[in-house]
Amino acid sequence: MKRRHWPRCARGFTLTELAIVLAVMVPLVLFVLDVLGPMLAFQGGLDNRRQLAEVRQAFLAAYRDNPVTVDGEAGARFVIPGGVIEAVVPDPVSGRCGSGPTTLAPLARYLPQSASRAFRDGFAAPMCLLMTGRLARSIAGVDAFYRVIAIVAPGPNGRLDTVANCTTGLSPVGELTLCGDDEGVLVDGFNIAADLLRQTLARMQLVAAAYQSYFQSRALADPSRDASINYFASGGSPAERWDAGGPMPLSACGAPSPLLVQAGPGPAAILGLSNVDVTDLYGQVMQYDNCSNDVRNPQNTDVARQVPPYTASIVTTLPGGNVLRVNAVGAL
C-alpha cells in the first residue's frame, strides 16, 4: 500500500505562527476600537437627541390638535383619536424600558419615521414615557388643565440610572430628573393649555361685546325705550319685560343654547358673527345664556336679580369639564 503525502502548502498554522498573528492583530483591534469608540458614542448621542426631538414634536403636534381628549383624561395616559398611549416606566429591577413597536402607533401621522422604529433611542434601546396625571393651574382666575410627558432615552447602558441619591424620574408635578447617561425632553402641556385658553377668552369677549352692542341697538330702536325691558331676548316671562318682536330667541333656561343652529339664521347670524367667530379654540361651538339663574333677567328666581342691569353670558366648556363664562351687560 502506498503512503499518501499531503502537499506542503496544505499544512495548518503552528502555535508560534498563531501567536505572532495575535500579537500583531490585538494592538490593531484595540487601536481601532480606541479610535472608533468615541466616534460611535458621538454619533449615538446625535441620533439620541434627534430621536428625542422628533418624538417630542409629534407629541406637541398631537396635543395641540386634540386638547379636549388629551386634557379630558384624568389619568397618566395620552388620549387622542388615533388611540391611547400609556406611560412606560422602567423595570424596577433592571431599569430597562418596556416600550415596543406599537407604543407610539397613535402618533404615527405626526412622526417623520415609522412608529415601529421611533420608540428606540440613538443606541437602539427602548425609551421610557413618563407622564403626570391631569394637572391644574390658574390662568386669569380660571383653572386650566394640562399634563406633562417626559420622553427619556436610557443611552449607551440601555437602562434608566440611579446614581448615588439621584434617580431618573418625573415628579407628580412634572419636574424631570436625569441621572447618569440618561437623556430626556419634556412635553409641557401648560403652555399649550394657556395659549388655547387665552385665545378662547379673547374670542368669547368679542362675542360678548357683539351681544352687548345688540342690546344697545335694540334699546335705541325702541321709541318707548324702557330700562325695565330686557333687550337681550324676546319671549320671556312676563312678556312686557322682554324685547317684544326682537329677533334674538330665548335660550334654554335650564342650560345654555348653541349660538349656531342647523336651520335658519340662528343667534350667531343675528349678532353678525360667523361660524368661526363663535367656535372656541377647542373646536366647540360657543353657547349663550339669557334667561337662567346665572344671569340677571326678569324671570330669575332670585327677586334681587330680576332688575337691571340685565346680563347675558357667552359660555363654553374647557377640557376637563370646567365651564367658562364671559358676561355681556345691558345698559342704557
Phi, psi and omega in degrees: 000132181279140176275132181271139178244126177283144177300147181301327183288347184269357182290159180278180177281146174276163178300326180294318180294319178297319180297322180294317179299314180297321180297330179277319188284321184302312177299324180294317179296316179297323179294316180297316179296323179295326180280315185281332183307304179299326180293317179294320178296320179296315179295320178298321178296319177296315179298322179302308183294323177296316181297316179299317181295320182293317180292321178299314180297325178295317178298316181299315181296318179293323179297312181297325181284336188225051183296330183293315181284324181295308184270356172283344179271129183276330185277181181276067180218151179249107188253120175225166181304332180285350180144190182241131175254120181271154173298143177239107182260159181289152174298132185296339181264305184275337184078004182275149182273146185254022178291158182215186185302336182260355185303315184260014182305320179298341180267007190309316184289346181260352184265140177283351178229175180296138177297334181287350176247335188292345183283350180263149178274188183292348178252017177070016177266141176300140180268162175259149174240109181257134185224146169273165165285186180292129179252165179223141175215143184280133175230118181052039178079005181243134177284119176258132178268146178200174175217163179238137179236135175246126173259119188238127177260127182287344175079197188303326183275356173073013180213154175284140193260150165238116182237118183055239180264012183256125176233126178298130179179171179244126181286164179300340179259009172093022177263125184264131174246129179241135182231161177058226181264011180291145174231149180201162177226155181251142166251099183264108184287349183299315181298323177293312181298318181295317181296315180294322180293315181297317179293322178296316177301316180298319180291321178294323178295324176295319179293318178298321178295322178294322179290324177294319177295324177300314179304313184293320181293323178293321179295318181292333180280352181268113181300328180258043184320128186225124182295342181275357181267136177267102183278005178287340182195168173240162174094005180274184181234137355288146188302326184291349180255015176237166186284088182301128178080358179291149185282340184282120181284161173289135176285168173292117191288344177276341181199154179299158179247150180292145178283345175248137177235160184286326182238143178081176184294323178076166183301321182299314180295323178299325179274001180075029184248148179273172177300321179295320181303325186255019175249126182284178184284359175260004179084013182257142176287130178292161179239166178229152182222118179233007183215008180275179177286355178276352179232157178281120180202161187299340181251018174298138181290343174270111185305323182295341181254017178266358186247159179299161002283129179288154179227163171217159183236143166260130193231143167212166180248127181280158173305132183101346172107351179293137179266131180249129180235139171235125187269143167254137183246126180268115180224138179270000000 
